[in-house]
């Protein structure tokens, strides 16, 4: 038993040692790949110029999309170069290919080295001009504009003519410009990539916790809990509600046998045979509720692991969250006022409406069964009496605070539909 254990330890040590020896080449390679991505974007989208508003004809939303890739790859380059510099102090390196890759990396990041600052863990926005545009776009998307259809540009100032006239004239000029078709195709590709990234991230938020919960429960938690529960055979039920349900099921089975005994006087229905059937049924019910107890305990730990996985996905996907927010804002702003009012009424009536207490009661009872907790009627009724009221207050405050400013016509439509 000891030899295989030490063999595994030795194997792990050799792998770790080899990983450390390969760190310089691996770090430079990953930084080189990130620099290639930046160079490709510069060539294809910015005419081989620096990624900034001065080099392209993108609006603020489009520029924020390219800024995501710039921030991400510059961060990768700086982190990997830091790993390379750290590992170079401990390991002798003699590879001519590294010099070529490092030269290419320096050529790419030299355009952004003066203004670009390292991105910290707490904030992915810095003080460079492109990043200020990105921050402004995020703030304006969260606050939106007065008309709720298009965010104002950073360069817009007060003028004699109304803004809408100037915007319309500029739109006509852009439509008749020689680059209109090329710009349309480029914007279409940007919108397609953003939609694909947003949908992929939303699916990831759903699939990763579900798969983590299922696999951790089946492969890790369930075997451990089952082993512990098997050793403790004296306790079958997790709570009194399970015990009451089991006794009720056994009582119904016993009454059914007695009823059949009164109707049919057969050897199978003799008192000794009935007692044997009741005993077998009791063993069957005990096994059934023992498995339910194991499942309930496993669900608690598996759900915690799933919640941790969900938090990791959220914490490591700040850029994707910005893309999803922009995607959802575009969808919401594209809806008509009647559609916005309909969706608001649908969700408010569903969660805080007249019939919502029945739905909350079913959800809480199923949640208690899932976690093996006794469904206390008093606790459920207390939750129903307080939480929907708080939720309704939040809805009303949001409608009063934001909807009246984002879309006054949608607010008027909502009032008419609600009345």
Short mmCIF file of C-alpha atoms in Angstrom, two decimals:
data_model
loop_
_atom_site.label_atom_id
_atom_site.label_comp_id
_atom_site.label_asym_id
_atom_site.label_seq_id
_atom_site.Cartn_x
_atom_site.Cartn_y
_atom_site.Cartn_z
CA UNK A 1 0.00 0.00 0.00
CA UNK A 2 2.85 2.41 0.80
CA UNK A 3 4.81 1.83 -2.41
CA UNK A 4 2.04 3.02 -4.79
CA UNK A 5 1.40 5.99 -2.50
CA UNK A 6 5.03 7.12 -2.57
CA UNK A 7 5.15 6.41 -6.31
CA UNK A 8 2.22 8.78 -6.81
CA UNK A 9 3.89 11.41 -4.64
CA UNK A 10 7.08 11.08 -6.68
CA UNK A 11 5.14 11.31 -9.93
CA UNK A 12 3.33 14.43 -8.74
CA UNK A 13 6.64 15.97 -7.70
CA UNK A 14 8.22 15.32 -11.10
CA UNK A 15 5.18 16.81 -12.82
CA UNK A 16 5.31 19.89 -10.61
CA UNK A 17 9.02 20.27 -11.22
CA UNK A 18 8.54 19.99 -14.98
CA UNK A 19 5.70 22.52 -14.79
CA UNK A 20 8.00 24.98 -13.02
CA UNK A 21 10.73 24.43 -15.61
CA UNK A 22 8.26 25.06 -18.44
CA UNK A 23 6.87 28.23 -16.84
CA UNK A 24 9.02 30.74 -18.81
CA UNK A 25 8.20 29.26 -22.21
CA UNK A 26 4.55 28.78 -21.30
CA UNK A 27 4.17 32.34 -19.98
CA UNK A 28 5.79 33.91 -23.04
CA UNK A 29 3.69 31.76 -25.36
CA UNK A 30 0.42 32.82 -23.71
CA UNK A 31 1.51 36.47 -23.75
CA UNK A 32 2.47 36.11 -27.42
CA UNK A 33 -0.96 34.66 -28.26
CA UNK A 34 -2.69 37.55 -26.48
CA UNK A 35 -0.51 40.03 -28.39
CA UNK A 36 -1.45 38.32 -31.64
CA UNK A 37 -5.14 38.82 -30.83
CA UNK A 38 -4.56 42.55 -30.25
CA UNK A 39 -2.57 42.84 -33.48
CA UNK A 40 -5.32 41.03 -35.43
CA UNK A 41 -7.97 43.44 -34.09
CA UNK A 42 -5.76 46.41 -35.00
CA UNK A 43 -5.29 45.16 -38.57
CA UNK A 44 -8.87 44.07 -39.25
CA UNK A 45 -10.83 46.77 -37.42
CA UNK A 46 -8.57 49.81 -36.91
CA UNK A 47 -6.45 49.87 -40.11
CA UNK A 48 -3.33 48.67 -38.25
CA UNK A 49 -3.63 51.57 -35.82
CA UNK A 50 -3.97 51.68 -32.06
CA UNK A 51 -7.28 50.47 -30.61
CA UNK A 52 -8.90 53.75 -29.61
CA UNK A 53 -11.63 56.13 -30.65
CA UNK A 54 -9.16 58.17 -32.72
CA UNK A 55 -8.26 55.21 -34.93
CA UNK A 56 -11.75 53.96 -35.83
CA UNK A 57 -15.25 55.08 -36.69
CA UNK A 58 -17.03 53.16 -33.95
CA UNK A 59 -19.62 54.60 -31.64
CA UNK A 60 -19.35 54.28 -27.86
CA UNK A 61 -21.16 50.96 -27.54
CA UNK A 62 -19.08 49.39 -30.30
CA UNK A 63 -15.88 50.79 -28.84
CA UNK A 64 -16.72 49.30 -25.45
CA UNK A 65 -16.99 45.91 -27.14
CA UNK A 66 -13.44 46.15 -28.55
CA UNK A 67 -12.25 47.61 -25.27
CA UNK A 68 -13.25 44.36 -23.57
CA UNK A 69 -10.81 42.41 -25.73
CA UNK A 70 -8.08 45.02 -25.30
CA UNK A 71 -8.37 45.00 -21.49
CA UNK A 72 -8.50 41.22 -21.33
CA UNK A 73 -5.47 40.58 -23.53
CA UNK A 74 -3.36 43.38 -22.05
CA UNK A 75 -4.06 41.91 -18.62
CA UNK A 76 -3.01 38.46 -19.84
CA UNK A 77 0.19 39.90 -21.31
CA UNK A 78 1.16 41.74 -18.12
CA UNK A 79 0.38 38.76 -15.87
CA UNK A 80 2.28 36.32 -18.08
CA UNK A 81 5.26 38.63 -18.44
CA UNK A 82 5.29 38.95 -14.66
CA UNK A 83 5.42 35.16 -14.39
CA UNK A 84 8.22 35.10 -16.96
CA UNK A 85 10.29 37.70 -15.10
CA UNK A 86 9.77 35.89 -11.80
CA UNK A 87 10.69 32.47 -13.17
CA UNK A 88 13.68 33.89 -15.05
CA UNK A 89 15.34 34.78 -11.75
CA UNK A 90 15.36 31.14 -10.67
CA UNK A 91 15.75 29.25 -13.98
CA UNK A 92 18.43 29.65 -16.62
CA UNK A 93 16.82 30.20 -20.02
CA UNK A 94 18.50 29.79 -23.38
CA UNK A 95 15.87 29.75 -26.11
CA UNK A 96 16.27 32.07 -29.13
CA UNK A 97 12.57 31.79 -29.94
CA UNK A 98 11.68 33.59 -26.70
CA UNK A 99 13.58 36.68 -27.83
CA UNK A 100 11.59 36.83 -31.06
CA UNK A 101 8.28 36.46 -29.23
CA UNK A 102 9.23 39.05 -26.62
CA UNK A 103 10.17 41.51 -29.35
CA UNK A 104 6.76 41.09 -30.96
CA UNK A 105 5.02 41.53 -27.58
CA UNK A 106 6.97 44.75 -26.92
CA UNK A 107 5.95 46.12 -30.32
CA UNK A 108 2.27 45.52 -29.54
CA UNK A 109 2.10 46.84 -25.99
CA UNK A 110 4.36 49.83 -26.67
CA UNK A 111 1.32 51.65 -28.09
CA UNK A 112 -0.54 51.28 -24.80
CA UNK A 113 2.37 51.28 -22.34
CA UNK A 114 2.36 55.01 -21.59
CA UNK A 115 -1.28 55.34 -20.63
CA UNK A 116 -2.36 51.83 -19.80
CA UNK A 117 -2.14 50.86 -16.14
CA UNK A 118 -2.25 47.32 -14.70
CA UNK A 119 -5.76 46.21 -13.90
CA UNK A 120 -6.37 45.28 -10.29
CA UNK A 121 -8.57 42.46 -9.05
CA UNK A 122 -11.18 44.82 -7.71
CA UNK A 123 -11.56 46.93 -10.82
CA UNK A 124 -11.07 46.16 -14.49
CA UNK A 125 -11.24 49.84 -15.48
CA UNK A 126 -8.22 52.16 -15.50
CA UNK A 127 -7.37 55.75 -16.29
CA UNK A 128 -6.64 55.45 -20.01
CA UNK A 129 -8.76 57.33 -22.49
CA UNK A 130 -10.34 54.19 -24.05
CA UNK A 131 -11.11 52.85 -20.62
CA UNK A 132 -12.75 56.11 -19.60
CA UNK A 133 -15.04 55.72 -22.57
CA UNK A 134 -15.81 52.19 -21.45
CA UNK A 135 -16.68 53.42 -17.96
CA UNK A 136 -18.85 56.16 -19.35
CA UNK A 137 -20.68 53.65 -21.53
CA UNK A 138 -21.33 51.41 -18.56
CA UNK A 139 -22.66 54.26 -16.45
CA UNK A 140 -24.85 55.57 -19.21
CA UNK A 141 -26.22 52.10 -19.92
CA UNK A 142 -27.17 51.71 -16.28
CA UNK A 143 -28.66 55.17 -15.98
CA UNK A 144 -29.77 55.41 -19.63
CA UNK A 145 -31.06 58.56 -21.24
CA UNK A 146 -34.25 60.51 -21.02
CA UNK A 147 -35.81 59.07 -24.14
CA UNK A 148 -34.72 55.51 -23.40
CA UNK A 149 -33.75 54.77 -26.98
CA UNK A 150 -30.17 55.94 -27.49
CA UNK A 151 -27.41 56.98 -25.13
CA UNK A 152 -25.92 60.45 -25.65
CA UNK A 153 -22.44 60.70 -27.08
CA UNK A 154 -19.55 62.02 -25.07
CA UNK A 155 -18.88 64.69 -27.67
CA UNK A 156 -22.42 66.04 -27.72
CA UNK A 157 -22.82 69.56 -26.33
CA UNK A 158 -25.58 72.09 -26.15
CA UNK A 159 -26.19 73.76 -29.51
CA UNK A 160 -28.70 76.06 -31.18
CA UNK A 161 -30.45 73.29 -33.13
CA UNK A 162 -32.10 70.38 -31.36
CA UNK A 163 -29.99 67.29 -30.97
CA UNK A 164 -32.39 65.08 -32.93
CA UNK A 165 -31.95 67.20 -36.09
CA UNK A 166 -28.18 66.95 -35.95
CA UNK A 167 -28.38 63.23 -35.27
CA UNK A 168 -30.67 62.72 -38.26
CA UNK A 169 -28.37 64.71 -40.56
CA UNK A 170 -25.34 62.75 -39.40
CA UNK A 171 -27.19 59.49 -39.96
CA UNK A 172 -28.06 60.50 -43.54
CA UNK A 173 -24.41 61.42 -44.17
CA UNK A 174 -23.25 58.07 -42.84
CA UNK A 175 -25.79 56.19 -44.97
CA UNK A 176 -24.53 57.87 -48.17
CA UNK A 177 -20.85 57.58 -47.34
CA UNK A 178 -18.73 55.11 -49.38
CA UNK A 179 -17.94 53.14 -46.23
CA UNK A 180 -21.62 52.68 -45.29
CA UNK A 181 -21.84 49.09 -46.48
CA UNK A 182 -18.54 48.13 -44.88
CA UNK A 183 -19.58 49.81 -41.65
CA UNK A 184 -22.92 47.99 -41.70
CA UNK A 185 -21.22 44.61 -42.14
CA UNK A 186 -18.74 45.41 -39.38
CA UNK A 187 -21.50 46.50 -37.00
CA UNK A 188 -23.48 43.39 -37.86
CA UNK A 189 -20.51 41.19 -36.99
CA UNK A 190 -19.98 43.06 -33.75
CA UNK A 191 -23.64 42.66 -32.82
CA UNK A 192 -23.56 38.98 -33.73
CA UNK A 193 -20.44 38.32 -31.66
CA UNK A 194 -21.88 40.23 -28.72
CA UNK A 195 -25.16 38.31 -28.90
CA UNK A 196 -23.31 35.02 -29.15
CA UNK A 197 -21.10 35.89 -26.18
CA UNK A 198 -24.06 37.01 -24.07
CA UNK A 199 -26.11 33.89 -24.79
CA UNK A 200 -23.10 31.66 -24.19
CA UNK A 201 -22.47 33.30 -20.82
CA UNK A 202 -26.14 33.05 -19.78
CA UNK A 203 -26.15 29.35 -20.67
CA UNK A 204 -22.92 28.98 -18.73
CA UNK A 205 -24.55 30.50 -15.65
CA UNK A 206 -27.29 27.86 -15.86
CA UNK A 207 -25.36 24.79 -16.97
CA UNK A 208 -22.30 25.06 -14.70
CA UNK A 209 -24.21 25.14 -11.36
CA UNK A 210 -26.58 22.36 -12.48
CA UNK A 211 -23.77 20.07 -13.64
CA UNK A 212 -21.72 20.87 -10.54
CA UNK A 213 -24.66 20.05 -8.29
CA UNK A 214 -25.40 16.77 -10.06
CA UNK A 215 -21.83 15.49 -10.40
CA UNK A 216 -20.77 16.53 -6.89
CA UNK A 217 -23.86 14.88 -5.45
CA UNK A 218 -23.48 11.60 -7.34
CA UNK A 219 -19.69 11.25 -7.20
CA UNK A 220 -18.66 12.94 -3.95
CA UNK A 221 -21.37 13.84 -1.46
CA UNK A 222 -23.83 10.96 -1.84
CA UNK A 223 -21.29 8.13 -1.22
CA UNK A 224 -19.93 9.87 1.89
CA UNK A 225 -23.37 10.58 3.36
CA UNK A 226 -24.61 7.09 2.54
CA UNK A 227 -21.63 5.53 4.29
CA UNK A 228 -22.18 7.64 7.40
CA UNK A 229 -25.93 6.96 7.43
CA UNK A 230 -25.42 3.21 7.01
CA UNK A 231 -23.16 3.15 10.07
CA UNK A 232 -25.90 4.94 12.05
CA UNK A 233 -28.78 2.52 11.39
CA UNK A 234 -30.79 3.55 14.45
CA UNK A 235 -31.99 6.86 12.98
CA UNK A 236 -34.08 6.55 9.82
CA UNK A 237 -35.94 9.86 9.65
CA UNK A 238 -34.44 13.33 9.49
CA UNK A 239 -37.47 15.04 11.00
CA UNK A 240 -40.84 14.32 12.54
CA UNK A 241 -42.66 15.08 9.29
CA UNK A 242 -40.98 12.13 7.57
CA UNK A 243 -41.85 9.89 10.50
CA UNK A 244 -45.49 10.97 10.45
CA UNK A 245 -45.71 10.33 6.70
CA UNK A 246 -44.15 6.87 7.09
CA UNK A 247 -46.49 5.88 9.92
CA UNK A 248 -49.47 7.16 7.95
CA UNK A 249 -48.44 5.09 4.92
CA UNK A 250 -47.99 1.98 7.07
CA UNK A 251 -51.35 2.58 8.78
CA UNK A 252 -53.14 2.85 5.43
CA UNK A 253 -51.55 -0.42 4.28
CA UNK A 254 -52.56 -2.17 7.52
CA UNK A 255 -56.16 -0.95 7.26
CA UNK A 256 -56.29 -2.10 3.66
CA UNK A 257 -55.21 -5.63 4.65
CA UNK A 258 -57.77 -5.76 7.47
CA UNK A 259 -60.49 -4.60 5.11
CA UNK A 260 -59.59 -7.34 2.64
CA UNK A 261 -59.53 -9.87 5.50
CA UNK A 262 -63.09 -8.97 6.44
CA UNK A 263 -64.28 -9.36 2.87
CA UNK A 264 -62.27 -12.42 1.84
CA UNK A 265 -61.63 -15.20 4.37
CA UNK A 266 -58.68 -16.81 2.57
CA UNK A 267 -55.50 -18.38 3.99
CA UNK A 268 -53.55 -15.43 2.66
CA UNK A 269 -55.53 -13.11 4.94
CA UNK A 270 -54.98 -14.94 8.23
CA UNK A 271 -53.67 -12.81 11.12
CA UNK A 272 -50.20 -14.38 10.88
CA UNK A 273 -49.99 -13.68 7.15
CA UNK A 274 -51.23 -10.12 7.68
CA UNK A 275 -48.60 -9.54 10.35
CA UNK A 276 -45.88 -10.80 7.99
CA UNK A 277 -47.06 -8.49 5.20
CA UNK A 278 -47.12 -5.51 7.58
CA UNK A 279 -43.58 -6.31 8.70
CA UNK A 280 -42.31 -6.49 5.09
CA UNK A 281 -44.09 -3.23 4.29
CA UNK A 282 -42.49 -1.55 7.32
CA UNK A 283 -39.04 -2.64 6.14
CA UNK A 284 -39.82 -1.32 2.66
CA UNK A 285 -41.01 2.04 4.03
CA UNK A 286 -37.94 2.31 6.28
CA UNK A 287 -35.63 1.78 3.31
CA UNK A 288 -37.57 4.31 1.26
CA UNK A 289 -37.34 7.06 3.88
CA UNK A 290 -33.71 6.22 4.67
CA UNK A 291 -32.90 6.91 1.02
CA UNK A 292 -34.92 10.12 1.16
CA UNK A 293 -32.91 11.24 4.20
CA UNK A 294 -29.64 10.50 2.39
CA UNK A 295 -30.85 12.43 -0.64
CA UNK A 296 -31.88 15.42 1.49
CA UNK A 297 -28.53 15.64 3.30
CA UNK A 298 -26.67 15.22 0.01
CA UNK A 299 -28.75 18.00 -1.54
CA UNK A 300 -27.62 20.46 1.14
CA UNK A 301 -23.89 19.95 0.49
CA UNK A 302 -24.29 19.62 -3.28
CA UNK A 303 -26.25 22.88 -3.39
CA UNK A 304 -23.50 24.64 -1.44
CA UNK A 305 -20.88 23.38 -3.88
CA UNK A 306 -23.09 24.48 -6.77
CA UNK A 307 -23.47 27.93 -5.20
CA UNK A 308 -19.69 28.22 -4.88
CA UNK A 309 -19.30 27.27 -8.55
CA UNK A 310 -21.85 29.92 -9.50
CA UNK A 311 -19.96 32.53 -7.47
CA UNK A 312 -16.68 31.57 -9.15
CA UNK A 313 -18.24 31.97 -12.59
CA UNK A 314 -19.60 35.40 -11.65
CA UNK A 315 -16.33 36.56 -10.06
CA UNK A 316 -14.23 35.49 -13.05
CA UNK A 317 -16.54 36.90 -15.74
CA UNK A 318 -16.75 40.64 -15.13
CA UNK A 319 -16.22 41.45 -18.79
CA UNK A 320 -18.91 38.98 -19.85
CA UNK A 321 -21.29 40.60 -17.36
CA UNK A 322 -20.78 43.95 -19.07
CA UNK A 323 -21.52 42.35 -22.44
CA UNK A 324 -24.68 40.70 -21.09
CA UNK A 325 -25.80 44.00 -19.54
CA UNK A 326 -25.33 45.78 -22.86
CA UNK A 327 -27.17 42.97 -24.65
CA UNK A 328 -30.12 43.09 -22.24
CA UNK A 329 -30.26 46.89 -22.39
CA UNK A 330 -30.48 46.70 -26.16
CA UNK A 331 -33.33 44.19 -25.95
CA UNK A 332 -35.25 46.21 -23.35
CA UNK A 333 -34.84 49.48 -25.23
CA UNK A 334 -36.01 47.77 -28.41
CA UNK A 335 -39.34 46.75 -26.86
CA UNK A 336 -42.39 48.86 -27.40
CA UNK A 337 -44.01 50.69 -24.50
CA UNK A 338 -46.93 48.25 -24.45
CA UNK A 339 -44.55 45.28 -24.32
CA UNK A 340 -42.61 46.84 -21.44
CA UNK A 341 -45.82 47.50 -19.51
CA UNK A 342 -47.08 43.96 -20.21
CA UNK A 343 -43.86 42.35 -18.94
CA UNK A 344 -43.85 44.48 -15.79
CA UNK A 345 -47.49 43.64 -15.00
CA UNK A 346 -46.85 39.95 -15.71
CA UNK A 347 -43.92 39.70 -13.30
CA UNK A 348 -45.50 41.83 -10.57
CA UNK A 349 -48.74 39.84 -10.64
CA UNK A 350 -46.80 36.57 -10.72
CA UNK A 351 -44.63 37.30 -7.69
CA UNK A 352 -46.63 39.83 -5.65
CA UNK A 353 -50.13 39.54 -7.08
CA UNK A 354 -53.36 38.20 -5.61
CA UNK A 355 -52.65 34.54 -6.45
CA UNK A 356 -48.91 34.65 -5.70
CA UNK A 357 -49.19 33.29 -2.08
CA UNK A 358 -50.23 29.88 -3.42
CA UNK A 359 -47.17 29.77 -5.66
CA UNK A 360 -44.85 30.86 -2.86
CA UNK A 361 -46.34 28.18 -0.61
CA UNK A 362 -45.66 25.43 -3.15
CA UNK A 363 -42.12 26.69 -3.77
CA UNK A 364 -41.26 26.80 -0.05
CA UNK A 365 -42.74 23.35 0.62
CA UNK A 366 -40.76 21.81 -2.23
CA UNK A 367 -37.62 23.59 -1.04
CA UNK A 368 -38.11 22.22 2.48
CA UNK A 369 -38.58 18.71 1.08
CA UNK A 370 -35.47 19.11 -1.09
CA UNK A 371 -33.34 20.06 1.92
CA UNK A 372 -34.97 17.64 4.37
CA UNK A 373 -36.34 20.44 6.55
CA UNK A 374 -39.81 20.14 8.12
CA UNK A 375 -42.19 22.51 6.35
CA UNK A 376 -43.37 24.76 9.17
CA UNK A 377 -46.70 26.31 8.26
CA UNK A 378 -46.08 29.27 10.56
CA UNK A 379 -42.72 30.05 8.95
CA UNK A 380 -44.20 29.72 5.45
CA UNK A 381 -47.13 32.01 6.23
CA UNK A 382 -44.78 34.53 7.87
CA UNK A 383 -42.60 34.54 4.76
CA UNK A 384 -45.63 34.97 2.49
CA UNK A 385 -46.91 37.83 4.64
CA UNK A 386 -43.64 39.79 4.51
CA UNK A 387 -41.50 38.96 1.47
CA UNK A 388 -44.06 39.72 -1.31
CA UNK A 389 -44.82 43.03 0.41
CA UNK A 390 -41.12 43.95 0.39
CA UNK A 391 -40.83 42.82 -3.23
CA UNK A 392 -43.87 44.88 -4.18
CA UNK A 393 -42.34 47.95 -2.53
CA UNK A 394 -39.13 47.45 -4.51
CA UNK A 395 -41.10 47.14 -7.75
CA UNK A 396 -43.05 50.32 -7.05
CA UNK A 397 -39.91 52.25 -6.12
CA UNK A 398 -38.17 51.09 -9.30
CA UNK A 399 -41.18 52.14 -11.39
CA UNK A 400 -41.33 55.53 -9.67
CA UNK A 401 -37.57 56.14 -9.64
CA UNK A 402 -36.36 54.79 -12.97
CA UNK A 403 -39.19 53.94 -15.34
CA UNK A 404 -40.61 57.46 -15.21
CA UNK A 405 -37.23 58.74 -16.37
CA UNK A 406 -36.32 55.98 -18.83
CA UNK A 407 -39.66 55.72 -20.61
CA UNK A 408 -42.48 58.04 -19.52
CA UNK A 409 -44.75 56.67 -22.24
CA UNK A 410 -44.24 53.13 -20.92
CA UNK A 411 -45.17 54.37 -17.44
CA UNK A 412 -48.37 55.93 -18.81
CA UNK A 413 -49.19 52.69 -20.66
CA UNK A 414 -48.53 50.73 -17.46
CA UNK A 415 -50.95 52.90 -15.49
CA UNK A 416 -53.65 52.51 -18.15
CA UNK A 417 -53.22 48.72 -18.31
CA UNK A 418 -53.14 48.45 -14.52
CA UNK A 419 -56.35 50.42 -14.18
#
